[in-house]
């Protein structure tokens, strides 16, 4: 054992070092203790609730750990035999009342605040002034997000929306559970096969917001990124009115197939398919995409039924894109 003075210094340095390390983490914001800066009214309310709870948690931490340390140092008795028990104190009624009532009040304060915030998080605003919320269908698949707009336009992994417009997203899944999560625009919502869940957001600044699938859903879960792109009303209208079959086909190839088969169909997780005649056979390809396949064991080589729920337009767009840009292109494409 080092002498007491050196031990005190050692403890002090240790405590200060830990405090410094945690301060950096706490300030890091993104990736630290603090949630992302909210950019939607519901996300702000979630953030406020987080802060409100954090205040009590921090106070309790300081009071409990502080008094623990204080007691340890102030009331320590040296050279007492290890097995000796301290004095046993029973029934200090006032003290017991205090430590019962204070936690009850704290829980009541937290619960009331949350119930006050909840409707603003959960309920989709009627948004009468904007002509009601913009409704987007979100279909989760292994391993991509598909967005369907009111006019029937479809995009993969990138959701375009007008800025400052209330957007309602109706979420479902076509295979396993996934979870819709754009941290700056609100909380997580499960995507469950056979069920519809919904949430909403209203992006308050132009630009793109990053999100990802929040539920481990299989080998390429990490590739299941989502971007919400908030643009001006005009930009949005001209984008949504002008999604060509070529753009749709490219989106499907890059966002769905290429994650496994490589951008040129050169292979990767899935086999090299650039020269597979299947790419040009509408009916057989459709069967494969609707049913998935696992001829090459083990199960790690499984191709999911990626195109469940696709429209004819989507199949046609993919086929045209494959014929033009992928089939027999890998060798020359580089
Ligand atoms: C999650 C990864 C994954 C995705 C996404 C994926 N595939 Fe596959 N694909 C595979 C695997 C693995 C196989 C091999 C399956 C087997 O064992 O039979 C395969 C096989 C194929 C084959 C060859 C089938 C055969 O019998 O020769 C074609 C063609 C194909 N995929 C096309 C596509 C197209 C087009 C898309 C996009 C719409 C796509 N795949 C999306 C993983 C994937
Ligand atoms: Cu997922």
CSV table of C-alpha atoms and ligand atoms in Angstrom, one decimal:
chain,number,residue,atom,x,y,z
A,1,UNK,CA,0.0,0.0,0.0
A,2,UNK,CA,1.4,3.5,-0.9
A,3,UNK,CA,1.4,6.0,2.0
A,4,UNK,CA,-1.9,7.9,2.5
A,5,UNK,CA,-0.7,11.2,0.9
A,6,UNK,CA,0.4,9.6,-2.3
A,7,UNK,CA,-2.8,7.6,-2.4
A,8,UNK,CA,-4.9,10.7,-2.1
A,9,UNK,CA,-3.1,12.4,-4.9
A,10,UNK,CA,-3.5,9.3,-7.0
A,11,UNK,CA,-7.2,9.2,-6.4
A,12,UNK,CA,-7.6,12.9,-7.2
A,13,UNK,CA,-5.7,12.5,-10.5
A,14,UNK,CA,-7.8,9.5,-11.3
A,15,UNK,CA,-11.0,11.3,-10.6
A,16,UNK,CA,-10.0,14.4,-12.6
A,17,UNK,CA,-8.8,12.3,-15.5
A,18,UNK,CA,-12.2,10.5,-15.6
A,19,UNK,CA,-14.0,13.8,-15.4
A,20,UNK,CA,-12.0,15.1,-18.3
A,21,UNK,CA,-12.6,12.0,-20.4
A,22,UNK,CA,-16.4,12.1,-19.8
A,23,UNK,CA,-16.6,15.9,-20.4
A,24,UNK,CA,-15.3,15.3,-23.9
A,25,UNK,CA,-17.8,12.5,-24.6
A,26,UNK,CA,-20.6,14.6,-23.2
A,27,UNK,CA,-19.7,17.5,-25.4
A,28,UNK,CA,-19.3,15.4,-28.5
A,29,UNK,CA,-23.0,15.7,-29.1
A,30,UNK,CA,-23.3,13.4,-32.0
A,31,UNK,CA,-22.1,10.1,-30.9
A,32,UNK,CA,-21.8,11.2,-27.3
A,33,UNK,CA,-24.4,11.3,-24.5
A,34,UNK,CA,-26.5,14.0,-26.2
A,35,UNK,CA,-29.0,13.2,-29.0
A,36,UNK,CA,-28.7,14.9,-32.4
A,37,UNK,CA,-29.9,18.4,-32.8
A,38,UNK,CA,-33.5,18.1,-33.6
A,39,UNK,CA,-34.9,19.4,-36.9
A,40,UNK,CA,-38.5,18.5,-36.6
A,41,UNK,CA,-41.1,19.5,-33.9
A,42,UNK,CA,-41.6,15.9,-32.7
A,43,UNK,CA,-37.8,15.4,-32.5
A,44,UNK,CA,-37.5,18.6,-30.4
A,45,UNK,CA,-40.0,17.3,-28.0
A,46,UNK,CA,-38.2,14.0,-27.7
A,47,UNK,CA,-35.0,16.0,-27.1
A,48,UNK,CA,-36.7,18.1,-24.4
A,49,UNK,CA,-37.9,14.9,-22.6
A,50,UNK,CA,-34.4,13.6,-22.8
A,51,UNK,CA,-33.0,16.7,-21.2
A,52,UNK,CA,-35.7,16.8,-18.5
A,53,UNK,CA,-34.9,13.2,-17.4
A,54,UNK,CA,-31.2,13.9,-17.7
A,55,UNK,CA,-31.4,16.8,-15.2
A,56,UNK,CA,-32.9,14.4,-12.5
A,57,UNK,CA,-30.5,11.6,-13.4
A,58,UNK,CA,-27.5,14.0,-13.1
A,59,UNK,CA,-28.8,15.4,-9.8
A,60,UNK,CA,-29.3,12.0,-8.3
A,61,UNK,CA,-25.9,10.9,-9.5
A,62,UNK,CA,-24.2,13.8,-7.9
A,63,UNK,CA,-26.1,13.6,-4.6
A,64,UNK,CA,-25.8,9.8,-4.2
A,65,UNK,CA,-22.2,9.5,-5.4
A,66,UNK,CA,-21.2,12.7,-3.5
A,67,UNK,CA,-22.6,11.6,-0.2
A,68,UNK,CA,-21.1,8.1,-0.7
A,69,UNK,CA,-17.7,9.6,-1.1
A,70,UNK,CA,-18.2,12.0,1.7
A,71,UNK,CA,-19.2,9.2,4.1
A,72,UNK,CA,-16.4,7.0,2.9
A,73,UNK,CA,-13.8,9.7,3.8
A,74,UNK,CA,-15.4,11.6,6.6
A,75,UNK,CA,-16.6,8.6,8.7
A,76,UNK,CA,-13.9,6.1,7.9
A,77,UNK,CA,-12.5,4.2,10.9
A,78,UNK,CA,-9.0,3.0,10.5
A,79,UNK,CA,-7.7,-0.2,12.0
A,80,UNK,CA,-11.2,-1.5,12.7
A,81,UNK,CA,-11.3,-5.3,12.3
A,82,UNK,CA,-12.7,-6.2,8.9
A,83,UNK,CA,-15.5,-8.4,10.4
A,84,UNK,CA,-16.8,-5.7,12.8
A,85,UNK,CA,-20.2,-4.4,12.0
A,86,UNK,CA,-21.1,-0.7,12.2
A,87,UNK,CA,-23.9,0.5,14.4
A,88,UNK,CA,-27.3,-0.7,13.2
A,89,UNK,CA,-29.9,2.1,13.0
A,90,UNK,CA,-33.6,1.4,12.6
A,91,UNK,CA,-36.7,3.5,12.1
A,92,UNK,CA,-35.7,7.0,11.6
A,93,UNK,CA,-39.2,8.0,10.4
A,94,UNK,CA,-38.5,11.5,9.1
A,95,UNK,CA,-35.5,10.3,7.1
A,96,UNK,CA,-37.5,7.4,5.6
A,97,UNK,CA,-40.4,9.7,4.7
A,98,UNK,CA,-38.0,12.1,3.0
A,99,UNK,CA,-36.4,9.4,0.8
A,100,UNK,CA,-39.7,8.0,-0.1
A,101,UNK,CA,-41.4,11.3,-0.9
A,102,UNK,CA,-38.6,12.8,-3.0
A,103,UNK,CA,-38.4,10.0,-5.5
A,104,UNK,CA,-42.2,9.9,-5.8
A,105,UNK,CA,-42.2,13.6,-6.6
A,106,UNK,CA,-39.4,13.2,-9.1
A,107,UNK,CA,-41.2,10.4,-10.9
A,108,UNK,CA,-44.4,12.5,-10.9
A,109,UNK,CA,-42.5,15.4,-12.4
A,110,UNK,CA,-41.0,13.2,-15.1
A,111,UNK,CA,-44.3,11.4,-15.9
A,112,UNK,CA,-46.3,14.7,-16.1
A,113,UNK,CA,-43.8,16.3,-18.4
A,114,UNK,CA,-43.8,13.2,-20.7
A,115,UNK,CA,-47.6,13.0,-20.8
A,116,UNK,CA,-47.6,16.7,-21.7
A,117,UNK,CA,-45.1,16.2,-24.5
A,118,UNK,CA,-46.5,12.9,-25.9
A,119,UNK,CA,-49.3,14.2,-28.1
A,120,UNK,CA,-46.9,16.6,-29.9
A,121,UNK,CA,-44.6,13.6,-30.5
A,122,UNK,CA,-47.2,11.0,-31.5
A,123,UNK,CA,-50.1,12.7,-33.2
A,124,UNK,CA,-49.7,13.7,-36.8
A,125,UNK,CA,-50.6,17.4,-37.0
A,126,UNK,CA,-53.6,18.1,-39.2
A,127,UNK,CA,-51.5,20.7,-41.1
A,128,UNK,CA,-54.6,22.4,-42.6
A,129,UNK,CA,-52.8,25.4,-43.8
A,130,UNK,CA,-50.5,23.1,-45.9
A,131,UNK,CA,-53.5,21.1,-47.3
A,132,UNK,CA,-53.0,18.2,-44.9
A,133,UNK,CA,-49.8,16.1,-44.4
A,134,UNK,CA,-47.9,14.8,-47.4
A,135,UNK,CA,-48.3,11.0,-47.3
A,136,UNK,CA,-45.4,8.8,-48.1
A,137,UNK,CA,-45.5,5.0,-48.1
A,138,UNK,CA,-42.3,3.5,-46.7
A,139,UNK,CA,-41.6,-0.1,-47.5
A,140,UNK,CA,-38.7,-1.8,-45.7
A,141,UNK,CA,-36.9,-4.7,-47.4
A,142,UNK,CA,-33.7,-6.6,-46.9
A,143,UNK,CA,-31.7,-4.3,-47.4
A,144,UNK,CA,-33.2,-1.1,-48.6
A,145,UNK,CA,-36.0,1.5,-48.1
A,146,UNK,CA,-38.5,2.1,-50.8
A,147,UNK,CA,-40.6,5.3,-50.8
A,148,UNK,CA,-43.8,5.7,-52.8
A,149,UNK,CA,-45.1,9.3,-53.3
A,150,UNK,CA,-48.7,10.3,-53.8
A,151,UNK,CA,-48.3,10.5,-57.6
A,152,UNK,CA,-47.0,6.9,-57.7
A,153,UNK,CA,-43.3,7.9,-58.1
A,154,UNK,CA,-40.9,5.5,-56.4
A,155,UNK,CA,-37.4,6.1,-55.0
A,156,UNK,CA,-35.0,3.9,-53.1
A,157,UNK,CA,-33.1,4.8,-50.0
A,158,UNK,CA,-33.6,8.6,-50.7
A,159,UNK,CA,-36.8,10.2,-49.6
A,160,UNK,CA,-37.4,13.6,-51.2
A,161,UNK,CA,-39.7,16.0,-49.3
A,162,UNK,CA,-40.5,19.7,-49.3
A,163,UNK,CA,-38.9,21.6,-46.4
A,164,UNK,CA,-41.3,22.9,-43.7
A,165,UNK,CA,-44.0,20.6,-44.8
A,166,UNK,CA,-45.7,18.0,-42.5
A,167,UNK,CA,-44.9,14.6,-43.9
A,168,UNK,CA,-46.7,11.4,-42.7
A,169,UNK,CA,-44.9,8.2,-43.3
A,170,UNK,CA,-46.8,4.9,-43.4
A,171,UNK,CA,-44.4,2.1,-42.7
A,172,UNK,CA,-44.4,-1.6,-43.3
A,173,UNK,CA,-42.0,-4.4,-44.1
A,174,UNK,CA,-42.0,-7.2,-46.7
A,175,UNK,CA,-39.7,-9.7,-45.0
A,176,UNK,CA,-38.4,-9.3,-41.4
A,177,UNK,CA,-38.6,-6.5,-38.8
A,178,UNK,CA,-36.8,-3.3,-39.6
A,179,UNK,CA,-36.9,0.0,-38.0
A,180,UNK,CA,-37.4,3.5,-39.5
A,181,UNK,CA,-35.0,5.9,-37.8
A,182,UNK,CA,-33.9,9.4,-38.8
A,183,UNK,CA,-32.6,10.7,-35.5
A,184,UNK,CA,-32.9,14.4,-36.4
A,185,UNK,CA,-36.5,14.0,-37.5
A,186,UNK,CA,-37.9,12.0,-34.6
A,187,UNK,CA,-37.9,8.6,-32.9
A,188,UNK,CA,-37.7,5.1,-34.2
A,189,UNK,CA,-40.7,3.3,-35.7
A,190,UNK,CA,-40.8,-0.5,-36.3
A,191,UNK,CA,-41.4,-1.8,-39.8
A,192,UNK,CA,-43.3,-5.0,-39.2
A,193,UNK,CA,-44.5,-7.5,-41.9
A,194,UNK,CA,-48.3,-7.4,-42.2
A,195,UNK,CA,-48.7,-4.3,-40.1
A,196,UNK,CA,-48.8,-0.6,-40.8
A,197,UNK,CA,-47.2,1.8,-38.4
A,198,UNK,CA,-46.9,5.5,-39.0
A,199,UNK,CA,-45.0,8.5,-37.8
A,200,UNK,CA,-44.4,12.0,-39.1
A,201,UNK,CA,-41.9,14.8,-39.4
A,202,UNK,CA,-41.5,18.4,-40.6
A,203,UNK,CA,-38.0,19.2,-41.6
A,204,UNK,CA,-37.1,22.7,-40.7
A,205,UNK,CA,-34.0,23.2,-42.8
A,206,UNK,CA,-32.9,22.4,-46.4
A,207,UNK,CA,-30.5,19.6,-46.8
A,208,UNK,CA,-30.2,16.0,-46.2
A,209,UNK,CA,-30.8,14.0,-43.0
A,210,UNK,CA,-29.1,10.7,-42.4
A,211,UNK,CA,-30.9,7.7,-40.9
A,212,UNK,CA,-30.5,4.0,-40.9
A,213,UNK,CA,-32.4,0.8,-40.1
A,214,UNK,CA,-32.6,0.6,-36.3
A,215,UNK,CA,-33.3,-3.1,-36.0
A,216,UNK,CA,-30.7,-5.8,-36.8
A,217,UNK,CA,-32.3,-7.4,-39.9
A,218,UNK,CA,-29.7,-9.6,-41.5
A,219,UNK,CA,-26.3,-9.6,-43.2
A,220,UNK,CA,-26.5,-6.3,-44.9
A,221,UNK,CA,-28.4,-4.5,-42.1
A,222,UNK,CA,-25.5,-1.9,-42.1
A,223,UNK,CA,-26.2,-1.1,-45.8
A,224,UNK,CA,-29.8,-0.1,-44.9
A,225,UNK,CA,-29.2,3.6,-44.8
A,226,UNK,CA,-31.9,6.2,-45.5
A,227,UNK,CA,-31.5,9.8,-46.5
A,228,UNK,CA,-34.3,12.4,-46.2
A,229,UNK,CA,-33.6,15.2,-48.6
A,230,UNK,CA,-35.5,18.3,-47.8
A,231,UNK,CA,-35.7,20.7,-50.7
A,232,UNK,CA,-37.7,23.8,-51.7
A,233,UNK,CA,-41.3,23.3,-52.8
A,234,UNK,CA,-40.4,23.9,-56.4
A,235,UNK,CA,-37.5,21.6,-56.4
A,236,UNK,CA,-39.6,18.9,-54.8
A,237,UNK,CA,-42.5,19.2,-57.3
A,238,UNK,CA,-40.2,19.1,-60.3
A,239,UNK,CA,-38.3,16.1,-58.9
A,240,UNK,CA,-41.4,14.1,-58.0
A,241,UNK,CA,-43.0,14.9,-61.3
A,242,UNK,CA,-40.0,13.9,-63.3
A,243,UNK,CA,-38.7,10.5,-62.0
A,244,UNK,CA,-37.9,8.8,-65.2
A,245,UNK,CA,-38.0,5.0,-65.7
A,246,UNK,CA,-34.3,5.2,-66.2
A,247,UNK,CA,-33.8,6.9,-62.8
A,248,UNK,CA,-36.1,4.4,-61.2
A,249,UNK,CA,-34.2,1.5,-62.8
A,250,UNK,CA,-30.9,2.9,-61.7
A,251,UNK,CA,-32.2,3.5,-58.2
A,252,UNK,CA,-33.4,-0.1,-58.0
A,253,UNK,CA,-30.1,-1.5,-59.3
A,254,UNK,CA,-27.9,0.6,-57.1
A,255,UNK,CA,-30.0,0.6,-54.0
A,256,UNK,CA,-31.1,-3.0,-54.1
A,257,UNK,CA,-29.1,-5.4,-56.3
A,258,UNK,CA,-25.7,-3.8,-56.3
A,259,UNK,CA,-25.3,-3.9,-52.6
A,260,UNK,CA,-24.8,-7.7,-53.0
A,261,UNK,CA,-23.9,-8.1,-56.6
A,262,UNK,CA,-21.5,-5.2,-57.1
A,263,UNK,CA,-22.1,-2.0,-59.2
A,264,UNK,CA,-21.1,-3.8,-62.4
A,265,UNK,CA,-22.7,-7.1,-61.4
A,266,UNK,CA,-19.2,-8.4,-60.8
A,267,UNK,CA,-20.1,-10.2,-57.6
A,268,UNK,CA,-19.4,-9.6,-53.9
A,269,UNK,CA,-21.8,-11.0,-51.4
A,270,UNK,CA,-23.9,-12.4,-54.2
A,271,UNK,CA,-22.5,-14.2,-57.3
A,272,UNK,CA,-21.2,-12.3,-60.4
A,273,UNK,CA,-24.4,-12.0,-62.5
A,274,UNK,CA,-23.3,-9.5,-65.2
A,275,UNK,CA,-23.3,-12.3,-67.8
A,276,UNK,CA,-26.3,-14.2,-66.4
A,277,UNK,CA,-29.0,-14.6,-69.1
A,278,UNK,CA,-31.6,-14.3,-66.3
A,279,UNK,CA,-31.0,-10.5,-66.4
A,280,UNK,CA,-32.8,-10.3,-69.7
A,281,UNK,CA,-35.6,-12.8,-69.0
A,282,UNK,CA,-38.5,-10.9,-67.6
A,283,UNK,CA,-40.6,-13.7,-66.3
A,284,UNK,CA,-37.8,-15.8,-64.7
A,285,UNK,CA,-36.2,-12.8,-63.2
A,286,UNK,CA,-39.4,-11.7,-61.7
A,287,UNK,CA,-39.9,-15.1,-60.2
A,288,UNK,CA,-36.4,-15.0,-58.7
A,289,UNK,CA,-36.9,-11.5,-57.3
A,290,UNK,CA,-40.3,-12.4,-55.8
A,291,UNK,CA,-39.2,-15.6,-54.2
A,292,UNK,CA,-35.6,-15.2,-53.4
A,293,UNK,CA,-33.2,-18.2,-53.7
A,294,UNK,CA,-30.7,-20.2,-51.8
A,295,UNK,CA,-29.2,-22.9,-54.0
A,296,UNK,CA,-25.6,-22.3,-52.9
A,297,UNK,CA,-25.5,-23.4,-49.2
A,298,UNK,CA,-24.8,-22.2,-46.6
A,299,UNK,CA,-27.7,-19.9,-45.7
A,300,UNK,CA,-25.2,-17.0,-45.7
A,301,UNK,CA,-25.6,-17.0,-49.5
A,302,UNK,CA,-29.3,-16.5,-49.3
A,303,UNK,CA,-30.9,-14.0,-51.7
A,304,UNK,CA,-33.9,-12.5,-50.1
A,305,UNK,CA,-37.2,-12.0,-52.0
A,306,UNK,CA,-36.2,-8.4,-52.7
A,307,UNK,CA,-39.1,-7.3,-55.0
A,308,UNK,CA,-42.2,-8.2,-52.9
A,309,UNK,CA,-44.9,-5.6,-53.5
A,310,UNK,CA,-43.2,-4.1,-56.6
A,311,UNK,CA,-45.4,-2.7,-59.4
A,312,UNK,CA,-45.1,-3.7,-63.0
A,313,UNK,CA,-43.6,-0.4,-63.7
A,314,UNK,CA,-40.8,-1.2,-61.2
A,315,UNK,CA,-40.0,-4.5,-62.8
A,316,UNK,CA,-40.0,-3.0,-66.3
A,317,UNK,CA,-37.7,-0.1,-65.2
A,318,UNK,CA,-35.3,-2.6,-63.7
A,319,UNK,CA,-35.3,-4.9,-66.7
A,320,UNK,CA,-34.6,-2.0,-69.1
A,321,UNK,CA,-31.8,-0.7,-66.9
A,322,UNK,CA,-30.2,-4.2,-66.6
A,323,UNK,CA,-30.3,-4.8,-70.3
A,324,UNK,CA,-28.8,-1.4,-71.0
A,325,UNK,CA,-26.2,-1.0,-68.2
A,326,UNK,CA,-25.5,-4.3,-66.5
A,327,UNK,CA,-25.9,-7.3,-68.8
A,328,UNK,CA,-22.5,-8.2,-70.4
A,329,UNK,CA,-21.1,-4.9,-69.2
A,330,UNK,CA,-18.9,-6.0,-66.3
A,331,UNK,CA,-15.7,-6.8,-68.3
A,332,UNK,CA,-15.7,-3.6,-70.3
A,333,UNK,CA,-17.1,-1.4,-67.5
A,334,UNK,CA,-14.1,-1.8,-65.2
B,1,LIG,C1,-29.0,-9.6,-50.0
B,1,LIG,C2,-28.2,-9.7,-51.1
B,1,LIG,C3,-28.8,-9.8,-52.5
B,1,LIG,C4,-29.6,-8.8,-53.1
B,1,LIG,C5,-30.1,-7.5,-52.5
B,1,LIG,C6,-29.8,-9.3,-54.4
B,1,LIG,N1,-29.3,-10.5,-54.6
B,1,LIG,FE1,-29.3,-11.6,-56.3
B,1,LIG,N2,-28.4,-13.1,-55.4
B,1,LIG,C7,-27.9,-13.1,-54.1
B,1,LIG,C8,-27.3,-14.4,-53.7
B,1,LIG,C9,-26.7,-14.7,-52.4
B,1,LIG,C10,-27.5,-15.2,-54.9
B,1,LIG,C11,-27.1,-16.7,-55.0
B,1,LIG,C12,-28.4,-17.4,-54.5
B,1,LIG,C13,-28.3,-18.9,-54.6
B,1,LIG,O1,-27.6,-19.5,-53.8
B,1,LIG,O2,-28.9,-19.5,-55.5
B,1,LIG,C14,-28.1,-14.4,-55.9
B,1,LIG,C15,-28.5,-14.8,-57.1
B,1,LIG,C16,-28.9,-13.9,-58.2
B,1,LIG,C17,-29.0,-14.3,-59.6
B,1,LIG,C18,-28.5,-15.6,-60.2
B,1,LIG,C19,-29.6,-16.6,-60.0
B,1,LIG,C20,-29.2,-17.9,-60.7
B,1,LIG,O3,-29.8,-18.9,-60.4
B,1,LIG,O4,-28.2,-17.9,-61.4
B,1,LIG,C21,-29.5,-13.2,-60.2
B,1,LIG,C22,-29.8,-13.1,-61.7
B,1,LIG,C23,-29.7,-12.2,-59.2
B,1,LIG,N3,-29.4,-12.7,-58.0
B,1,LIG,C24,-30.2,-10.9,-59.5
B,1,LIG,C25,-30.5,-10.0,-58.6
B,1,LIG,C26,-31.2,-8.7,-58.9
B,1,LIG,C27,-31.6,-8.3,-60.2
B,1,LIG,C28,-31.3,-8.1,-57.7
B,1,LIG,C29,-31.9,-6.7,-57.4
B,1,LIG,C30,-33.3,-6.5,-57.8
B,1,LIG,C31,-30.7,-8.9,-56.7
B,1,LIG,N4,-30.2,-10.1,-57.2
B,1,LIG,C32,-30.6,-8.6,-55.3
B,1,LIG,C33,-27.9,-12.0,-53.2
B,1,LIG,C34,-28.6,-10.8,-53.4
B,2,LIG,CU1,-33.4,-3.4,-41.8
